[in-house]
Coordinates of C-alpha atoms in Angstrom, one line a residue:
Chain K
M1 CA 112.4 195.6 146.5
T2 CA 113.8 195.0 149.9
I3 CA 110.4 194.7 151.4
F4 CA 109.5 191.9 149.0
I5 CA 112.7 190.1 149.6
G6 CA 111.9 190.3 153.3
A7 CA 108.4 188.9 152.6
F8 CA 110.0 186.2 150.5
I9 CA 112.3 185.1 153.3
I10 CA 109.6 185.1 155.9
G11 CA 107.5 183.1 153.5
L12 CA 110.3 180.5 153.3
I13 CA 110.5 180.4 157.0
L14 CA 106.8 180.0 157.4
S15 CA 106.9 177.1 154.9
F16 CA 108.2 175.0 157.7
L17 CA 105.1 175.9 159.7
T18 CA 102.9 175.0 156.7
I19 CA 104.6 171.7 156.2
G20 CA 104.0 171.0 159.9
V21 CA 100.3 171.8 159.5
F22 CA 100.2 169.7 156.3
I23 CA 101.4 166.7 158.3
S24 CA 98.8 166.9 161.0
F25 CA 95.9 168.4 159.1
R26 CA 96.1 166.6 155.8
V27 CA 98.3 163.5 156.2
L28 CA 97.0 162.4 159.6
N29 CA 93.6 164.1 159.4
F30 CA 94.2 165.5 162.9
T31 CA 93.2 169.1 163.7
D32 CA 96.1 170.0 165.9
I33 CA 96.2 173.5 167.3
T34 CA 99.2 172.8 169.5
A35 CA 100.8 174.7 166.6
D36 CA 100.2 178.1 168.3
G37 CA 102.1 176.9 171.4
S38 CA 104.9 175.0 169.7
F39 CA 105.7 177.8 167.3
A40 CA 106.4 180.1 170.2
L41 CA 108.1 177.3 172.0
G42 CA 110.5 177.1 169.0
G43 CA 111.2 180.8 169.2
A44 CA 111.6 180.7 173.0
L45 CA 114.0 177.8 173.0
A46 CA 116.1 179.2 170.2
A47 CA 116.3 182.7 171.7
S48 CA 117.1 181.4 175.2
L49 CA 119.8 179.1 173.9
L50 CA 121.3 181.8 171.6
V51 CA 121.6 184.2 174.5
M52 CA 123.6 181.5 176.3
N53 CA 126.0 181.5 173.3
I54 CA 124.9 178.1 172.0
N55 CA 125.7 177.4 168.4
P56 CA 122.7 178.5 166.2
A57 CA 122.4 175.2 164.4
L58 CA 122.3 173.4 167.7
A59 CA 119.6 175.9 169.0
V60 CA 117.5 175.1 166.0
V61 CA 117.9 171.3 166.6
F62 CA 116.8 171.8 170.2
A63 CA 113.8 173.8 169.0
F64 CA 112.8 171.0 166.7
L65 CA 113.1 168.4 169.5
G66 CA 111.1 170.6 171.9
G67 CA 108.3 171.0 169.4
G68 CA 108.4 167.2 168.8
L69 CA 108.0 166.6 172.6
A70 CA 105.1 169.0 172.8
G71 CA 103.5 167.3 169.8
S72 CA 103.9 163.8 171.2
V73 CA 102.1 164.9 174.4
T74 CA 99.2 166.1 172.3
G75 CA 99.2 162.8 170.4
L76 CA 99.4 160.8 173.6
L77 CA 96.5 162.7 175.2
H78 CA 94.3 161.9 172.1
T79 CA 95.3 158.3 171.5
H80 CA 95.7 156.9 174.9
F81 CA 93.4 159.0 177.0
R82 CA 90.8 159.5 174.3
I83 CA 90.6 163.3 174.7
P84 CA 89.2 164.9 171.5
Q85 CA 91.8 166.2 169.1
L86 CA 91.0 169.9 169.5
L87 CA 90.9 169.7 173.3
S88 CA 94.3 167.8 173.4
G89 CA 95.8 170.6 171.3
I90 CA 94.2 173.3 173.5
L91 CA 95.5 171.7 176.7
V92 CA 99.0 171.5 175.5
M93 CA 99.0 174.9 173.8
T94 CA 97.7 176.5 177.1
G95 CA 100.3 174.7 179.1
L96 CA 103.0 175.7 176.7
Y97 CA 102.3 179.4 177.3
S98 CA 103.6 179.1 180.9
I99 CA 106.4 176.8 179.8
N100 CA 107.5 179.3 177.2
L101 CA 107.5 182.1 179.8
R102 CA 109.6 179.8 182.1
I103 CA 112.0 179.1 179.3
M104 CA 112.4 182.8 178.4
G105 CA 112.2 184.1 181.9
K106 CA 110.4 187.2 180.5
S107 CA 107.9 187.8 177.7
N108 CA 110.4 189.0 175.1
I109 CA 114.1 188.2 174.3
P110 CA 115.8 190.5 171.8
L111 CA 118.6 189.0 169.7
F112 CA 120.9 191.8 168.7
S113 CA 124.5 190.9 169.3
E114 CA 124.0 187.2 169.6
K115 CA 125.3 184.8 166.9
T116 CA 122.3 183.6 164.9
V117 CA 121.8 181.8 161.6
I118 CA 121.3 185.3 160.1
S119 CA 124.6 186.7 161.5
C120 CA 126.3 183.6 160.2
A121 CA 124.8 184.2 156.8
D122 CA 126.1 187.8 157.0
G123 CA 129.5 186.4 157.7
W124 CA 129.4 184.2 154.7
T125 CA 128.2 187.1 152.5
T126 CA 131.2 189.2 153.6
A127 CA 133.5 186.3 152.9
F128 CA 132.2 185.7 149.4
W129 CA 131.0 189.1 148.1
G130 CA 132.7 191.6 150.5
A131 CA 130.8 194.0 152.7
D132 CA 127.8 196.0 151.5
K133 CA 127.7 194.4 148.0
K134 CA 124.4 195.0 146.1
I135 CA 123.0 192.6 143.6
G136 CA 120.7 193.7 140.7
I137 CA 117.6 191.5 140.3
F138 CA 114.6 192.3 138.1
G139 CA 115.9 195.9 137.7
G140 CA 116.1 196.5 141.5
Q141 CA 119.0 196.5 143.8
I142 CA 119.1 194.2 146.8
A143 CA 121.7 193.6 149.5
A144 CA 123.8 190.5 149.0
A145 CA 123.3 189.7 152.6
D146 CA 119.5 189.4 152.0
M147 CA 120.3 187.2 149.0
T148 CA 122.5 184.9 151.1
V149 CA 119.8 184.5 153.8
L150 CA 117.2 183.8 151.1
L151 CA 119.4 181.1 149.5
F152 CA 120.2 179.6 152.8
F153 CA 116.6 179.2 153.8
L154 CA 115.7 177.9 150.3
M155 CA 118.4 175.2 150.6
M156 CA 117.1 174.4 154.0
I157 CA 113.5 174.0 152.9
V158 CA 114.7 171.9 149.9
F159 CA 116.6 169.6 152.2
F160 CA 113.9 169.2 154.9
G161 CA 111.1 169.0 152.3
G162 CA 113.1 166.3 150.4
A163 CA 113.8 164.4 153.5
L164 CA 110.0 164.4 154.4
Y165 CA 109.1 163.3 150.8
F166 CA 111.5 160.4 151.1
F167 CA 110.1 159.6 154.6
F168 CA 106.6 159.4 153.2
K169 CA 107.8 156.9 150.6
T170 CA 109.3 154.5 153.1
D171 CA 107.4 151.7 154.7
M172 CA 106.9 153.7 157.9
G173 CA 105.9 156.8 156.1
A174 CA 103.4 155.0 154.0
A175 CA 102.0 153.4 157.1
M176 CA 101.6 157.0 158.6
R177 CA 99.8 158.2 155.5
A178 CA 97.5 155.2 155.6
T179 CA 96.8 155.9 159.3
G180 CA 95.4 159.2 158.3
S181 CA 93.5 157.8 155.3
N182 CA 92.0 154.6 156.7
P183 CA 93.0 153.7 160.3
Q184 CA 90.8 150.5 160.4
M185 CA 92.5 149.1 157.3
I186 CA 96.1 149.8 158.4
T187 CA 95.3 148.3 161.9
A188 CA 94.2 145.1 160.2
L189 CA 97.5 145.2 158.4
G190 CA 99.4 145.3 161.6
V191 CA 100.2 148.9 162.3
N192 CA 99.8 150.5 165.7
T193 CA 97.9 153.6 164.7
K194 CA 98.3 155.2 168.1
A195 CA 102.1 155.1 167.8
M196 CA 101.8 156.5 164.2
I197 CA 99.6 159.4 165.3
I198 CA 102.0 160.3 168.2
L199 CA 105.0 160.1 165.9
G200 CA 103.3 162.1 163.2
I201 CA 102.0 164.9 165.5
A202 CA 105.5 165.0 167.0
L203 CA 107.1 165.4 163.6
S204 CA 104.5 168.1 162.7
N205 CA 105.2 170.2 165.8
G206 CA 108.9 169.7 165.3
F207 CA 108.6 171.5 161.9
I208 CA 106.4 174.1 163.5
A209 CA 108.9 174.8 166.3
L210 CA 111.7 174.9 163.8
S211 CA 109.8 177.6 161.9
G212 CA 109.4 179.6 165.1
A213 CA 113.1 179.3 165.9
L214 CA 114.1 180.6 162.4
L215 CA 111.5 183.4 162.5
A216 CA 112.8 184.6 166.0
Q217 CA 116.3 184.8 164.6
Y218 CA 115.3 186.6 161.4
Q219 CA 113.1 189.2 163.1
G220 CA 115.7 189.6 165.9
F221 CA 113.5 188.6 168.9
A222 CA 111.4 185.9 170.4
D223 CA 108.1 187.0 171.9
I224 CA 105.6 185.0 174.0
Q225 CA 102.8 186.1 171.7
M226 CA 104.5 185.0 168.5
G227 CA 102.6 181.8 168.1
L228 CA 99.2 183.4 168.1
G229 CA 97.1 182.5 165.1
M230 CA 99.9 180.4 163.6
F231 CA 97.7 177.3 163.0
V232 CA 95.2 179.3 161.0
L233 CA 98.0 180.9 159.1
G234 CA 99.4 177.5 158.3
I235 CA 96.0 176.4 157.0
A236 CA 95.8 179.5 154.9
N237 CA 99.2 178.9 153.3
L238 CA 98.3 175.2 152.8
I239 CA 95.0 176.1 151.0
I240 CA 96.8 178.5 148.7
G241 CA 99.4 175.8 147.9
E242 CA 96.8 173.2 147.2
T243 CA 94.9 175.5 145.0
L244 CA 98.2 176.1 143.0
V245 CA 99.2 172.4 142.6
G246 CA 96.2 170.2 143.5
K247 CA 95.9 167.8 146.4
K248 CA 96.6 164.5 144.7
R249 CA 100.4 164.1 144.2
L250 CA 102.7 164.2 147.2
G251 CA 105.7 165.2 145.0
L252 CA 103.8 168.4 144.0
I253 CA 102.2 169.2 147.3
L254 CA 105.4 169.8 149.2
P255 CA 106.7 172.4 146.7
G256 CA 103.2 173.8 146.5
V257 CA 103.1 174.3 150.2
V258 CA 106.3 176.4 150.0
L259 CA 104.9 178.4 147.1
G260 CA 101.6 179.0 149.0
S261 CA 103.5 180.2 152.1
I262 CA 105.6 182.7 150.0
L263 CA 102.6 183.8 147.9
F264 CA 100.5 184.5 151.0
R265 CA 103.3 186.5 152.6
Q266 CA 103.8 188.5 149.4
L267 CA 100.0 189.3 149.3
V268 CA 100.3 190.5 152.9
A269 CA 103.3 192.7 152.0
V270 CA 101.4 194.3 149.2
A271 CA 98.3 194.8 151.3
L272 CA 100.4 196.4 154.1
R273 CA 102.0 198.6 151.5
L274 CA 98.6 199.7 150.3
G275 CA 97.8 200.8 153.8
M276 CA 96.1 197.8 155.4
N277 CA 96.1 198.0 159.2
P278 CA 98.5 195.3 160.4
N279 CA 96.1 194.7 163.4
D280 CA 93.5 193.4 160.9
L281 CA 95.8 190.7 159.6
K282 CA 94.6 187.9 161.8
L283 CA 91.0 188.6 161.1
I284 CA 91.6 188.7 157.4
T285 CA 93.5 185.4 157.5
A286 CA 90.7 183.8 159.5
I287 CA 88.1 185.0 157.1
F288 CA 90.2 183.8 154.2
V289 CA 90.4 180.3 155.7
L290 CA 86.7 180.3 156.5
G291 CA 85.9 181.3 152.9
A292 CA 88.2 178.6 151.5
L293 CA 86.5 176.0 153.7
I294 CA 82.9 176.8 153.0
L295 CA 82.9 178.3 149.5
P296 CA 83.4 175.0 147.6
L297 CA 80.6 173.4 149.6
E298 CA 78.2 176.4 149.0
I299 CA 79.0 176.6 145.3
E300 CA 78.4 172.8 145.0
K301 CA 75.0 173.2 146.8
F302 CA 74.1 176.1 144.6
R303 CA 74.9 174.1 141.4
K304 CA 73.0 171.1 142.5
R305 CA 69.9 173.2 143.2
K306 CA 70.2 174.8 139.8
R307 CA 70.5 171.4 138.1
L308 CA 67.3 170.3 139.9
G309 CA 65.5 173.2 138.2
G310 CA 66.4 176.8 138.4
N311 CA 62.9 178.0 139.1
A312 CA 62.0 175.5 141.8
R313 CA 61.5 177.2 145.0
R314 CA 62.5 175.7 148.3
Q315 CA 59.5 174.6 150.5
Chain L
M1 CA 94.2 125.9 163.6
L2 CA 91.5 128.1 165.0
V3 CA 90.1 127.2 168.4
V4 CA 87.3 129.3 169.9
N5 CA 86.6 128.1 173.4
N6 CA 83.5 129.2 175.3
I7 CA 83.8 133.0 174.6
F8 CA 81.5 135.6 176.1
K9 CA 81.1 139.3 175.2
T10 CA 78.5 141.8 176.5
F11 CA 78.5 145.3 175.2
N12 CA 77.6 148.2 177.5
P13 CA 77.0 145.9 180.5
G14 CA 74.7 147.1 183.2
T15 CA 73.1 149.9 181.0
P16 CA 69.8 150.0 179.0
D17 CA 71.9 149.5 175.9
E18 CA 73.3 146.2 177.1
V19 CA 73.8 143.7 174.3
R20 CA 74.8 140.1 175.0
A21 CA 76.6 139.5 171.7
L22 CA 78.4 136.3 172.4
Q23 CA 77.2 133.8 175.0
G24 CA 79.5 130.8 175.2
V25 CA 80.6 130.2 171.6
S26 CA 82.9 127.2 171.0
F27 CA 84.1 125.5 167.9
S28 CA 87.4 124.6 166.3
L29 CA 88.4 124.8 162.7
D30 CA 91.1 122.6 161.1
E31 CA 93.9 123.8 158.9
G32 CA 92.5 124.4 155.3
G33 CA 88.9 124.4 156.6
F34 CA 86.4 126.9 155.2
L35 CA 83.7 127.7 157.8
V36 CA 80.6 129.8 156.9
V37 CA 78.8 131.6 159.6
I38 CA 75.1 132.6 159.1
G39 CA 72.5 134.0 161.4
T40 CA 69.9 136.7 161.7
N41 CA 70.7 140.4 162.4
G42 CA 72.0 140.7 165.9
S43 CA 72.8 136.9 166.2
G44 CA 76.4 137.7 167.0
K45 CA 78.0 136.4 163.8
T46 CA 79.8 139.7 163.1
S47 CA 80.8 140.0 166.7
L48 CA 82.3 136.5 166.5
L49 CA 84.4 137.6 163.6
N50 CA 85.4 140.8 165.3
A51 CA 86.3 138.9 168.5
V52 CA 88.7 136.7 166.5
A53 CA 90.1 139.7 164.6
G54 CA 90.7 141.6 167.9
S55 CA 88.4 144.6 167.2
F56 CA 87.5 144.3 170.9
F57 CA 88.7 142.1 173.8
I58 CA 86.4 139.3 174.9
D59 CA 85.0 139.1 178.4
S60 CA 86.0 135.5 179.0
G61 CA 87.0 132.3 177.1
E62 CA 89.9 131.8 174.8
I63 CA 90.8 132.1 171.2
L64 CA 93.8 130.2 169.8
I65 CA 95.2 130.7 166.3
D66 CA 97.8 128.1 165.3
G67 CA 98.3 127.4 169.0
V68 CA 98.9 131.0 169.9
D69 CA 96.5 132.5 172.5
V70 CA 95.5 135.7 170.8
G71 CA 93.1 136.8 173.6
P72 CA 95.4 139.4 175.1
M73 CA 96.8 140.6 171.8
A74 CA 95.6 143.9 170.3
E75 CA 94.2 144.0 166.8
H76 CA 97.4 145.2 165.1
Q77 CA 99.4 142.5 166.9
R78 CA 97.1 139.7 165.5
A79 CA 97.6 141.0 162.0
S80 CA 100.6 138.8 161.3
L81 CA 98.2 135.8 161.6
I82 CA 95.1 137.2 160.1
G83 CA 94.1 138.6 156.7
R84 CA 90.8 140.4 156.6
V85 CA 88.2 141.6 154.1
F86 CA 85.5 144.0 155.4
Q87 CA 81.8 144.3 154.4
N88 CA 82.3 148.0 153.4
P89 CA 84.5 148.0 150.2
F90 CA 85.9 151.4 151.3
L91 CA 87.3 150.1 154.6
G92 CA 89.8 147.7 153.1
T93 CA 91.9 150.2 151.1
A94 CA 93.4 153.6 151.7
A95 CA 91.5 155.9 149.3
D96 CA 94.2 158.6 149.1
M97 CA 97.0 156.3 148.1
T98 CA 97.8 154.6 144.8
I99 CA 97.0 151.0 144.0
E100 CA 100.8 150.2 144.2
E101 CA 101.1 151.8 147.6
N102 CA 98.1 150.0 149.0
L103 CA 99.6 146.7 148.0
T104 CA 103.0 147.5 149.5
L105 CA 101.2 148.3 152.7
A106 CA 99.7 144.8 152.5
A107 CA 103.0 143.1 151.6
K108 CA 104.3 144.3 155.0
R109 CA 101.3 142.9 157.0
G110 CA 102.4 142.1 160.5
K111 CA 106.1 142.8 159.7
R112 CA 108.3 145.6 161.0
R113 CA 108.0 148.8 159.0
G114 CA 111.3 150.6 158.9
L115 CA 112.8 153.4 156.8
G116 CA 113.4 151.4 153.6
L117 CA 111.6 152.6 150.5
C118 CA 108.3 150.9 150.3
L119 CA 108.4 150.6 146.5
N120 CA 111.1 149.9 144.0
A121 CA 111.0 148.9 140.3
A122 CA 111.2 145.1 141.0
A123 CA 108.5 145.2 143.6
A124 CA 106.3 147.3 141.4
A125 CA 106.6 144.8 138.6
G126 CA 105.7 141.9 141.0
I127 CA 102.7 143.8 142.2
K128 CA 101.6 144.6 138.7
E129 CA 101.7 140.9 137.8
R130 CA 99.5 139.9 140.7
V131 CA 97.1 142.7 140.1
K132 CA 96.8 141.4 136.5
S133 CA 95.7 138.1 137.9
L134 CA 92.5 139.8 139.1
T135 CA 91.5 140.3 135.5
M136 CA 89.9 143.6 136.3
A137 CA 92.1 145.7 134.0
L138 CA 93.6 147.4 137.0
E139 CA 97.2 146.7 136.0
D140 CA 97.3 149.8 133.8
R141 CA 96.2 152.0 136.6
M142 CA 98.8 151.1 139.2
T143 CA 99.6 154.8 140.0
N144 CA 96.0 155.9 140.2
I145 CA 94.6 156.6 143.7
V146 CA 92.4 153.8 145.0
G147 CA 89.6 156.4 145.7
S148 CA 89.0 156.5 141.9
L149 CA 88.0 152.8 141.7
S150 CA 84.6 151.2 142.1
G151 CA 83.5 149.3 145.1
G152 CA 83.9 146.0 143.4
Q153 CA 87.4 146.8 142.2
R154 CA 88.3 148.0 145.7
Q155 CA 86.9 144.8 147.2
A156 CA 88.9 142.6 144.8
L157 CA 92.1 144.6 145.7
T158 CA 91.3 144.1 149.4
L159 CA 91.0 140.4 148.9
L160 CA 94.4 140.4 147.1
M161 CA 95.9 142.5 149.9
A162 CA 94.5 140.2 152.7
T163 CA 96.0 137.2 151.0
W164 CA 99.2 138.8 149.8
S165 CA 101.4 136.9 152.1
K166 CA 99.6 133.7 153.1
P167 CA 97.7 134.4 156.4
K168 CA 97.1 131.7 159.0
L169 CA 93.5 132.7 158.9
L170 CA 91.4 134.6 156.4
L171 CA 88.3 136.5 157.8
L172 CA 85.6 137.5 155.3
D173 CA 82.9 139.7 156.8
E174 CA 79.9 139.7 154.4
H175 CA 82.4 140.9 151.9
T176 CA 80.0 140.8 148.9
A177 CA 77.0 142.2 150.7
A178 CA 77.5 145.8 149.5
L179 CA 78.2 144.9 145.8
D180 CA 75.9 144.6 142.8
P181 CA 75.1 141.0 141.9
K182 CA 77.5 140.8 138.9
T183 CA 80.4 142.2 140.8
A184 CA 79.6 140.1 143.9
K185 CA 79.8 137.0 141.6
K186 CA 83.2 138.1 140.4
V187 CA 84.5 138.7 143.9
V188 CA 83.1 135.3 145.0
E189 CA 85.0 133.6 142.2
L190 CA 88.2 135.4 143.1
T191 CA 87.6 134.4 146.7
E192 CA 87.2 130.7 145.8
D193 CA 90.3 130.8 143.6
V194 CA 92.6 132.3 146.2
I195 CA 91.3 130.1 149.0
K196 CA 91.9 126.9 146.9
K197 CA 95.3 128.2 145.5
H198 CA 96.8 128.9 148.9
R199 CA 94.7 126.3 150.8
L200 CA 93.7 129.1 153.3
T201 CA 91.9 128.5 156.5
T202 CA 88.8 130.7 156.2
L203 CA 86.1 132.0 158.4
M204 CA 83.3 133.7 156.4
V205 CA 80.2 135.6 157.6
T206 CA 77.5 135.9 155.0
H207 CA 73.9 137.1 154.6
S208 CA 73.4 135.0 151.5
M209 CA 72.0 131.4 152.0
Q210 CA 73.0 130.6 148.4
Q211 CA 76.6 131.6 149.1
A212 CA 76.6 129.6 152.4
V213 CA 75.6 126.4 150.6
N214 CA 77.8 126.9 147.6
L215 CA 81.0 127.8 149.5
G216 CA 82.9 126.2 152.3
D217 CA 82.8 122.8 153.9
R218 CA 81.0 123.7 157.1
I219 CA 78.1 126.0 158.1
I220 CA 77.3 127.2 161.6
M221 CA 74.1 129.1 162.3
M222 CA 74.1 131.5 165.1
H223 CA 71.2 132.9 167.1
K224 CA 71.2 135.2 170.1
G225 CA 75.0 134.9 170.6
R226 CA 75.0 131.0 170.5
I227 CA 75.6 128.4 167.9
V228 CA 72.3 126.7 167.2
Y229 CA 73.2 124.5 164.2
D230 CA 76.5 123.1 162.9
F231 CA 76.6 121.2 159.6
K232 CA 79.7 119.6 158.2
G233 CA 80.9 116.9 155.8
D234 CA 78.1 115.1 153.8
E235 CA 75.4 116.9 155.8
K236 CA 76.8 120.2 154.6
R237 CA 77.1 119.0 151.0
L238 CA 73.5 117.9 150.9
L239 CA 72.2 121.2 152.4
R240 CA 70.2 123.5 150.1
A241 CA 69.3 127.2 150.5
G242 CA 65.7 126.2 151.1
D243 CA 66.7 124.0 154.1
L244 CA 68.5 126.8 155.7
L245 CA 65.5 129.1 155.2
A246 CA 63.3 126.5 156.8
L247 CA 65.6 126.5 159.8
F248 CA 65.3 130.3 160.0
N249 CA 61.5 129.9 159.8
E250 CA 61.6 127.4 162.6
I251 CA 63.6 129.8 164.8
R252 CA 61.2 132.5 163.9
R253 CA 58.2 130.3 165.0
K254 CA 60.0 129.5 168.2
E255 CA 60.6 133.2 168.8
Q256 CA 57.1 134.1 167.7
I257 CA 58.3 137.3 166.1
D258 CA 55.8 139.2 164.0
I259 CA 55.0 138.8 160.4
S260 CA 56.8 142.0 159.2
A261 CA 60.1 140.7 160.6
A262 CA 59.4 137.4 158.7
E263 CA 59.0 139.3 155.5
M264 CA 62.2 141.1 156.1
L265 CA 63.9 137.7 156.6
Q266 CA 62.4 136.5 153.3
R267 CA 63.7 139.5 151.5
N268 CA 67.2 139.5 153.0
Y269 CA 68.0 135.9 153.3
I270 CA 67.1 134.2 150.0

């Protein structure tokens, strides 16, 4: 039971990553792999600040702002200097590796005795339920502390997801969505698409860094490698979410993205339990995304050919 | 209202792909005027429209809209003055957003976009009323995404969006060229209605000689980046499609272009 609660919590944390990837990849139509760097940046910033005894909430805010800054650099490289999207992301991601090392001063910062959002949640648990309380759910016993952490992250994702939904329904947010959908049209309607792209990529990477900051606190350390493969993971979560709820309605996609992140994490937990080598995880994630990207096209092609006559042979 | 003074534009200067799109174009258009621009492919008519809209910066000359020199202004900065309908029906609307949302985007053309909600019940009702005036049965599909509509429906919406708040200048870029004849006729009717109703100053580029003689109060014909004919007043009213075609033929003779190109002209311009 505990392992699934753990996977559930990590899924919630990674929902912020998926929301970030959703903003860049889907809303703005921008393939932004700054994600790998800004995720680690979030973890690095949070851990370094927590070691300095900064309030955990403040550390998370700084991580968000740091991610936003990194994202705005990527956006600026693409819009004003006409560097292709992928290359802009790679340049910033590569630069961030050194910056993250500078911030941390070493490649790994453990968080044991520091005050983190997790230790705060532990404090609240003791205050409400007393120490070492167990709660029965679905026939299993889980620690009240885990439950508090889970509820805390759930409230956080509801708050941030709600705020983002509201933003996309404002004049500025609608202009941002239109920038991704049809830049020529929204330019003709008076929107500076360059500014919108920079703002959107900043927002995206803010969410991604936030996710990194929370994960570092939950797993108890920040590591220079923690961002590796995060963009692809975000896409995998996003694809699962979209499969669950469809792509059309914004009000469904945001909860869907959270569900997708949790579901993927649960699948990983099950696979690991069944003896999958954790080292294979990234390969499997990459193959999953590849399959999700090409399968619909291949199936469509196959159907079309069948419609044109099942026996007709290609020349 | 619109003053275009001796504008020049060369694309890819100094390369084998050099195109002298505009070579000293000048004209002025009074308030409420409706100018139709015709010309062969590559004559510079679309470049003229794009220069006014700000899709690129001109090399020299000046463009004034309502006394404002828009030369140094970027495309999105000119949007407060200009409403625009594109040739491609898919360019004028955001496919992933609903009909309502597209129109709220248009309602804010050239205005500051802040963090207020873009849509409320009152605004939605107002939008629905105006969409109803298109008589295309779109008013019951306000929350459908625009991507599910036909090209003609999208072009009608784009027209409504471009004229939502009265623009100083309306630009129409062969906006019926990609539509089937029946839909094109409908969109032309809507265009005439909205121009008359709001007394809009209009610059229209068209491929269709018939459209050129039926619409507008002035025609300019462009060739090789210059204005070669300018008809206004009674002269424009007496003009027939056949007359324009004769002029094209005359240009063709002067240019001595081959017969296949002439056939292409016959096909495309009558």
